[in-house]
PDB file of C-alpha atoms in Angstrom:
ATOM      1  CA  MET A   1      -9.235  91.591 149.060  1.00 52.00           C
ATOM      2  CA  LEU A   2     -11.140  91.064 152.265  1.00 54.00           C
ATOM      3  CA  GLU A   3      -8.178  91.323 154.459  1.00 62.00           C
ATOM      4  CA  PRO A   4      -8.459  92.867 157.328  1.00 61.00           C
ATOM      5  CA  ILE A   5     -12.404  92.988 156.890  1.00 65.00           C
ATOM      6  CA  ILE A   6     -12.379  89.036 156.914  1.00 71.00           C
ATOM      7  CA  ASP A   7     -11.905  88.991 160.814  1.00 75.00           C
ATOM      8  CA  ILE A   8     -14.708  91.401 161.043  1.00 73.00           C
ATOM      9  CA  LEU A   9     -17.083  89.561 158.769  1.00 81.00           C
ATOM     10  CA  ASN A  10     -16.084  85.959 160.310  1.00 80.00           C
ATOM     11  CA  SER A  11     -17.448  87.362 163.665  1.00 85.00           C
ATOM     12  CA  GLN A  12     -20.779  87.723 162.106  1.00 89.00           C
ATOM     13  CA  ARG A  13     -23.358  84.990 161.442  1.00 93.00           C
ATOM     14  CA  ILE A  14     -23.458  84.799 157.726  1.00 95.00           C
ATOM     15  CA  ILE A  15     -25.825  82.784 155.851  1.00 97.00           C
ATOM     16  CA  LEU A  16     -25.798  81.698 152.163  1.00 98.00           C
ATOM     17  CA  ALA A  17     -29.250  81.425 151.052  1.00 97.00           C
ATOM     18  CA  SER A  18     -28.767  78.704 148.511  1.00 96.00           C
ATOM     19  CA  GLY A  19     -28.084  75.266 148.143  1.00 93.00           C
ATOM     20  CA  SER A  20     -25.912  75.435 144.993  1.00 93.00           C
ATOM     21  CA  PRO A  21     -22.467  73.629 145.762  1.00 92.00           C
ATOM     22  CA  ARG A  22     -20.771  75.980 143.211  1.00 93.00           C
ATOM     23  CA  ARG A  23     -21.623  79.127 145.281  1.00 96.00           C
ATOM     24  CA  GLU A  24     -20.462  77.328 148.559  1.00 96.00           C
ATOM     25  CA  GLU A  25     -17.262  76.405 146.836  1.00 95.00           C
ATOM     26  CA  ILE A  26     -16.663  80.031 145.426  1.00 95.00           C
ATOM     27  CA  LEU A  27     -17.298  81.781 148.845  1.00 94.00           C
ATOM     28  CA  LYS A  28     -14.868  79.245 150.529  1.00 93.00           C
ATOM     29  CA  CYS A  29     -12.348  80.557 148.146  1.00 89.00           C
ATOM     30  CA  VAL A  30     -11.855  83.553 150.040  1.00 88.00           C
ATOM     31  CA  GLY A  31     -11.927  82.153 153.553  1.00 88.00           C
ATOM     32  CA  LEU A  32     -15.316  83.210 154.464  1.00 90.00           C
ATOM     33  CA  LYS A  33     -17.015  81.438 157.249  1.00 92.00           C
ATOM     34  CA  PHE A  34     -20.784  80.935 156.671  1.00 95.00           C
ATOM     35  CA  GLU A  35     -23.755  78.621 157.205  1.00 96.00           C
ATOM     36  CA  VAL A  36     -25.953  77.430 154.245  1.00 97.00           C
ATOM     37  CA  CYS A  37     -29.548  77.662 154.304  1.00 97.00           C
ATOM     38  CA  PRO A  38     -31.282  77.252 151.043  1.00 96.00           C
ATOM     39  CA  SER A  39     -34.134  79.280 150.325  1.00 96.00           C
ATOM     40  CA  LEU A  40     -37.556  77.536 149.949  1.00 95.00           C
ATOM     41  CA  TYR A  41     -38.696  80.455 147.760  1.00 95.00           C
ATOM     42  CA  GLU A  42     -40.824  78.965 144.800  1.00 89.00           C
ATOM     43  CA  GLU A  43     -39.607  80.890 141.696  1.00 83.00           C
ATOM     44  CA  SER A  44     -42.852  82.193 140.429  1.00 83.00           C
ATOM     45  CA  LEU A  45     -41.749  85.654 138.666  1.00 89.00           C
ATOM     46  CA  ASP A  46     -42.461  85.639 134.937  1.00 89.00           C
ATOM     47  CA  PRO A  47     -39.266  86.824 133.021  1.00 87.00           C
ATOM     48  CA  ASN A  48     -41.183  87.956 130.193  1.00 83.00           C
ATOM     49  CA  THR A  49     -42.560  90.821 132.195  1.00 88.00           C
ATOM     50  CA  TYR A  50     -39.023  92.449 132.614  1.00 87.00           C
ATOM     51  CA  LYS A  51     -37.392  94.644 130.029  1.00 86.00           C
ATOM     52  CA  CYS A  52     -33.859  93.509 131.448  1.00 90.00           C
ATOM     53  CA  HIS A  53     -32.924  90.099 132.568  1.00 93.00           C
ATOM     54  CA  ALA A  54     -30.629  91.592 135.209  1.00 94.00           C
ATOM     55  CA  ASP A  55     -33.723  93.105 137.061  1.00 95.00           C
ATOM     56  CA  PHE A  56     -35.402  89.610 136.904  1.00 95.00           C
ATOM     57  CA  VAL A  57     -32.407  87.754 138.533  1.00 95.00           C
ATOM     58  CA  LEU A  58     -32.115  90.746 141.092  1.00 97.00           C
ATOM     59  CA  ASP A  59     -35.984  90.538 142.151  1.00 96.00           C
ATOM     60  CA  THR A  60     -35.764  86.604 142.362  1.00 96.00           C
ATOM     61  CA  ALA A  61     -32.561  86.875 144.564  1.00 97.00           C
ATOM     62  CA  ARG A  62     -34.144  89.508 146.796  1.00 97.00           C
ATOM     63  CA  ASN A  63     -37.242  86.993 147.268  1.00 97.00           C
ATOM     64  CA  LYS A  64     -34.760  84.263 148.096  1.00 97.00           C
ATOM     65  CA  VAL A  65     -33.214  86.275 150.698  1.00 97.00           C
ATOM     66  CA  GLN A  66     -36.437  87.562 152.134  1.00 96.00           C
ATOM     67  CA  GLU A  67     -37.847  84.012 152.501  1.00 97.00           C
ATOM     68  CA  VAL A  68     -34.773  82.955 154.426  1.00 97.00           C
ATOM     69  CA  ALA A  69     -34.719  86.237 156.442  1.00 96.00           C
ATOM     70  CA  ASP A  70     -38.489  85.429 157.615  1.00 95.00           C
ATOM     71  CA  ARG A  71     -37.695  81.849 158.535  1.00 95.00           C
ATOM     72  CA  LEU A  72     -34.686  82.664 160.559  1.00 95.00           C
ATOM     73  CA  ASN A  73     -36.395  85.584 162.404  1.00 92.00           C
ATOM     74  CA  ALA A  74     -39.382  83.303 163.106  1.00 90.00           C
ATOM     75  CA  ASP A  75     -37.079  80.769 164.693  1.00 86.00           C
ATOM     76  CA  GLY A  76     -35.206  83.270 166.558  1.00 86.00           C
ATOM     77  CA  LYS A  77     -32.008  82.754 164.643  1.00 85.00           C
ATOM     78  CA  GLU A  78     -31.517  86.073 162.980  1.00 89.00           C
ATOM     79  CA  ALA A  79     -28.439  86.188 160.784  1.00 94.00           C
ATOM     80  CA  ASP A  80     -26.055  89.136 160.615  1.00 93.00           C
ATOM     81  CA  ILE A  81     -25.514  88.747 156.687  1.00 95.00           C
ATOM     82  CA  ILE A  82     -27.559  86.956 154.272  1.00 97.00           C
ATOM     83  CA  ILE A  83     -26.077  86.353 150.626  1.00 98.00           C
ATOM     84  CA  GLY A  84     -28.649  85.605 147.995  1.00 98.00           C
ATOM     85  CA  ALA A  85     -28.129  84.957 144.296  1.00 97.00           C
ATOM     86  CA  ASP A  86     -29.837  84.030 141.116  1.00 95.00           C
ATOM     87  CA  THR A  87     -28.427  83.149 137.969  1.00 94.00           C
ATOM     88  CA  VAL A  88     -29.932  82.618 134.123  1.00 93.00           C
ATOM     89  CA  VAL A  89     -28.655  82.030 130.960  1.00 95.00           C
ATOM     90  CA  SER A  90     -29.956  84.392 127.998  1.00 95.00           C
ATOM     91  CA  MET A  91     -29.915  84.496 124.456  1.00 96.00           C
ATOM     92  CA  ASP A  92     -31.924  86.246 121.874  1.00 94.00           C
ATOM     93  CA  GLY A  93     -34.366  87.562 124.570  1.00 90.00           C
ATOM     94  CA  LYS A  94     -35.008  84.005 125.833  1.00 91.00           C
ATOM     95  CA  ILE A  95     -34.118  82.760 129.205  1.00 92.00           C
ATOM     96  CA  TYR A  96     -32.336  79.173 129.871  1.00 91.00           C
ATOM     97  CA  GLY A  97     -32.954  77.995 133.336  1.00 86.00           C
ATOM     98  CA  LYS A  98     -32.165  74.338 134.484  1.00 89.00           C
ATOM     99  CA  PRO A  99     -33.328  71.723 132.046  1.00 93.00           C
ATOM    100  CA  LYS A 100     -36.096  69.558 133.600  1.00 92.00           C
ATOM    101  CA  ASP A 101     -34.723  66.477 131.815  1.00 95.00           C
ATOM    102  CA  GLU A 102     -32.425  65.022 129.463  1.00 96.00           C
ATOM    103  CA  ARG A 103     -34.470  65.952 126.475  1.00 96.00           C
ATOM    104  CA  ARG A 104     -34.635  69.306 127.368  1.00 97.00           C
ATOM    105  CA  ALA A 105     -30.980  69.650 128.143  1.00 97.00           C
ATOM    106  CA  ILE A 106     -30.245  68.307 124.753  1.00 97.00           C
ATOM    107  CA  GLN A 107     -32.588  70.856 123.185  1.00 97.00           C
ATOM    108  CA  MET A 108     -30.989  73.835 124.903  1.00 96.00           C
ATOM    109  CA  LEU A 109     -27.406  72.769 123.945  1.00 98.00           C
ATOM    110  CA  LYS A 110     -28.492  72.605 120.482  1.00 98.00           C
ATOM    111  CA  GLU A 111     -29.720  76.009 120.536  1.00 97.00           C
ATOM    112  CA  LEU A 112     -26.849  77.451 122.137  1.00 98.00           C
ATOM    113  CA  SER A 113     -24.331  75.438 119.951  1.00 98.00           C
ATOM    114  CA  GLY A 114     -21.773  77.561 118.162  1.00 98.00           C
ATOM    115  CA  ARG A 115     -23.608  80.795 119.461  1.00 98.00           C
ATOM    116  CA  VAL A 116     -22.821  83.426 122.163  1.00 98.00           C
ATOM    117  CA  HIS A 117     -24.924  83.863 125.012  1.00 98.00           C
ATOM    118  CA  THR A 118     -25.112  85.960 128.090  1.00 97.00           C
ATOM    119  CA  VAL A 119     -25.041  84.891 131.648  1.00 97.00           C
ATOM    120  CA  PHE A 120     -26.838  87.081 134.242  1.00 96.00           C
ATOM    121  CA  THR A 121     -26.564  86.730 137.903  1.00 97.00           C
ATOM    122  CA  GLY A 122     -28.239  88.951 140.511  1.00 97.00           C
ATOM    123  CA  VAL A 123     -26.708  89.173 143.974  1.00 98.00           C
ATOM    124  CA  ILE A 124     -28.237  90.469 147.140  1.00 98.00           C
ATOM    125  CA  LEU A 125     -26.479  91.148 150.614  1.00 97.00           C
ATOM    126  CA  ARG A 126     -28.807  91.869 153.510  1.00 96.00           C
ATOM    127  CA  SER A 127     -27.604  93.025 156.833  1.00 94.00           C
ATOM    128  CA  GLY A 128     -30.467  94.244 159.127  1.00 87.00           C
ATOM    129  CA  THR A 129     -32.127  97.127 157.238  1.00 83.00           C
ATOM    130  CA  CYS A 130     -29.067  97.452 154.825  1.00 89.00           C
ATOM    131  CA  LEU A 131     -29.581  95.864 151.385  1.00 93.00           C
ATOM    132  CA  MET A 132     -27.041  95.860 148.675  1.00 96.00           C
ATOM    133  CA  LYS A 133     -27.948  94.691 145.373  1.00 97.00           C
ATOM    134  CA  PHE A 134     -25.966  94.416 141.896  1.00 97.00           C
ATOM    135  CA  SER A 135     -25.936  92.088 139.000  1.00 97.00           C
ATOM    136  CA  GLU A 136     -23.034  90.813 136.658  1.00 97.00           C
ATOM    137  CA  SER A 137     -23.259  89.668 133.027  1.00 97.00           C
ATOM    138  CA  THR A 138     -20.836  87.444 131.131  1.00 98.00           C
ATOM    139  CA  ASN A 139     -20.648  86.657 127.561  1.00 98.00           C
ATOM    140  CA  VAL A 140     -20.018  83.233 126.812  1.00 98.00           C
ATOM    141  CA  PHE A 141     -18.906  81.808 123.249  1.00 98.00           C
ATOM    142  CA  MET A 142     -20.071  78.293 122.799  1.00 98.00           C
ATOM    143  CA  THR A 143     -18.329  75.879 120.151  1.00 98.00           C
ATOM    144  CA  PRO A 144     -20.334  74.231 117.581  1.00 98.00           C
ATOM    145  CA  MET A 145     -21.335  70.840 118.760  1.00 97.00           C
ATOM    146  CA  SER A 146     -22.541  67.931 116.809  1.00 97.00           C
ATOM    147  CA  GLU A 147     -25.636  65.822 118.177  1.00 96.00           C
ATOM    148  CA  GLU A 148     -23.554  63.171 119.211  1.00 97.00           C
ATOM    149  CA  ILE A 149     -21.398  65.335 121.459  1.00 97.00           C
ATOM    150  CA  ILE A 150     -24.271  66.890 122.893  1.00 98.00           C
ATOM    151  CA  LYS A 151     -25.953  63.682 123.722  1.00 97.00           C
ATOM    152  CA  ALA A 152     -22.773  62.286 125.162  1.00 97.00           C
ATOM    153  CA  TYR A 153     -22.368  65.246 127.381  1.00 98.00           C
ATOM    154  CA  VAL A 154     -26.003  65.139 128.529  1.00 97.00           C
ATOM    155  CA  LYS A 155     -25.626  61.410 129.398  1.00 97.00           C
ATOM    156  CA  THR A 156     -22.911  62.466 131.965  1.00 96.00           C
ATOM    157  CA  GLY A 157     -25.650  64.090 134.292  1.00 95.00           C
ATOM    158  CA  GLU A 158     -23.592  67.227 134.559  1.00 95.00           C
ATOM    159  CA  PRO A 159     -26.112  69.557 132.580  1.00 95.00           C
ATOM    160  CA  LEU A 160     -29.257  68.660 134.659  1.00 92.00           C
ATOM    161  CA  ASP A 161     -28.786  70.987 137.593  1.00 87.00           C
ATOM    162  CA  LYS A 162     -27.407  73.900 135.909  1.00 91.00           C
ATOM    163  CA  ALA A 163     -28.892  76.875 134.067  1.00 90.00           C
ATOM    164  CA  GLY A 164     -28.173  76.760 130.334  1.00 94.00           C
ATOM    165  CA  GLY A 165     -27.592  72.994 130.682  1.00 95.00           C
ATOM    166  CA  TYR A 166     -23.646  73.141 131.171  1.00 96.00           C
ATOM    167  CA  GLY A 167     -21.136  73.570 133.883  1.00 95.00           C
ATOM    168  CA  ILE A 168     -18.215  75.611 132.900  1.00 96.00           C
ATOM    169  CA  GLN A 169     -16.126  74.239 135.911  1.00 94.00           C
ATOM    170  CA  GLY A 170     -16.708  70.803 134.794  1.00 94.00           C
ATOM    171  CA  LEU A 171     -16.908  68.826 131.360  1.00 96.00           C
ATOM    172  CA  GLY A 172     -18.925  71.608 130.141  1.00 96.00           C
ATOM    173  CA  GLY A 173     -15.804  73.904 130.146  1.00 96.00           C
ATOM    174  CA  SER A 174     -14.529  72.065 127.109  1.00 97.00           C
ATOM    175  CA  LEU A 175     -17.324  73.160 125.139  1.00 97.00           C
ATOM    176  CA  ILE A 176     -16.617  76.889 125.557  1.00 98.00           C
ATOM    177  CA  GLU A 177     -14.139  78.841 123.535  1.00 98.00           C
ATOM    178  CA  LYS A 178     -13.940  81.789 125.329  1.00 98.00           C
ATOM    179  CA  ILE A 179     -15.755  84.136 127.720  1.00 98.00           C
ATOM    180  CA  GLU A 180     -15.835  87.937 128.084  1.00 98.00           C
ATOM    181  CA  GLY A 181     -16.273  88.962 131.797  1.00 97.00           C
ATOM    182  CA  ASP A 182     -16.237  87.056 135.375  1.00 97.00           C
ATOM    183  CA  TYR A 183     -15.670  83.406 135.083  1.00 97.00           C
ATOM    184  CA  PHE A 184     -17.109  82.818 138.715  1.00 97.00           C
ATOM    185  CA  ASN A 185     -20.406  84.598 137.487  1.00 97.00           C
ATOM    186  CA  VAL A 186     -20.917  81.773 134.943  1.00 97.00           C
ATOM    187  CA  MET A 187     -20.545  79.319 137.764  1.00 95.00           C
ATOM    188  CA  GLY A 188     -23.251  81.237 139.666  1.00 94.00           C
ATOM    189  CA  LEU A 189     -21.618  83.872 141.842  1.00 97.00           C
ATOM    190  CA  PRO A 190     -19.395  86.822 140.759  1.00 97.00           C
ATOM    191  CA  LEU A 191     -16.601  86.485 143.255  1.00 95.00           C
ATOM    192  CA  HIS A 192     -14.815  89.873 142.775  1.00 93.00           C
ATOM    193  CA  ASN A 193     -18.229  91.895 143.040  1.00 95.00           C
ATOM    194  CA  VAL A 194     -19.363  89.994 145.971  1.00 95.00           C
ATOM    195  CA  CYS A 195     -15.997  90.682 147.746  1.00 91.00           C
ATOM    196  CA  LYS A 196     -15.987  94.236 146.919  1.00 91.00           C
ATOM    197  CA  HIS A 197     -19.613  94.578 148.620  1.00 93.00           C
ATOM    198  CA  LEU A 198     -18.787  92.388 151.559  1.00 91.00           C
ATOM    199  CA  VAL A 199     -15.791  94.867 152.214  1.00 87.00           C
ATOM    200  CA  GLU A 200     -18.253  97.721 152.033  1.00 88.00           C
ATOM    201  CA  MET A 201     -20.531  95.902 154.482  1.00 87.00           C
ATOM    202  CA  GLY A 202     -17.569  94.895 156.812  1.00 80.00           C
ATOM    203  CA  LYS A 203     -16.371  98.548 157.225  1.00 79.00           C
ATOM    204  CA  LYS A 204     -19.847  99.687 158.137  1.00 75.00           C
ATOM    205  CA  MET A 205     -19.732  96.849 161.146  1.00 71.00           C
ATOM    206  CA  LYS A 206     -16.455  98.308 162.573  1.00 63.00           C
TER     207      LYS A 206
END
């Protein structure tokens, strides 16, 4: 989808404002050349003040991008394009972030077991004064899980750095019956929507 815009984009300095290996892996799928500069933004926004979780992830992603842009500019290393994202799991109005420890991961998975939850990702693309923003949501149908299965999964360590306490691209994929929406969104970056907006941005750079 990026052809022939990919050549234009790869002549630019593109920064991924995230330390997520999943987001890095997703962007590499389309042959995009970029540098990784994880944001140091301390996530302090209160999701309870938002009527929509899509707005919450968009504001968090925007703050991540702003922090990286300010840091790069201060060092005289301004980027042409900065890509930032934030992902949360939501069910019954409650947000499930990354579990702090095994106990919290077990509790999260018990609550999600046999239920449908929604994964929201907000994405910000920044090029100079041009800012593109969009969000994606995917419904995830989790299979009913016994406490024994949950504890065994948590012991693998996979849930501890992932929103909702599971990874769809790993062992956690065996716990998911089906999804409605973008698979890559559940991983942390909606690939199709990102490509669509990058194409738009690339055309403006011609």
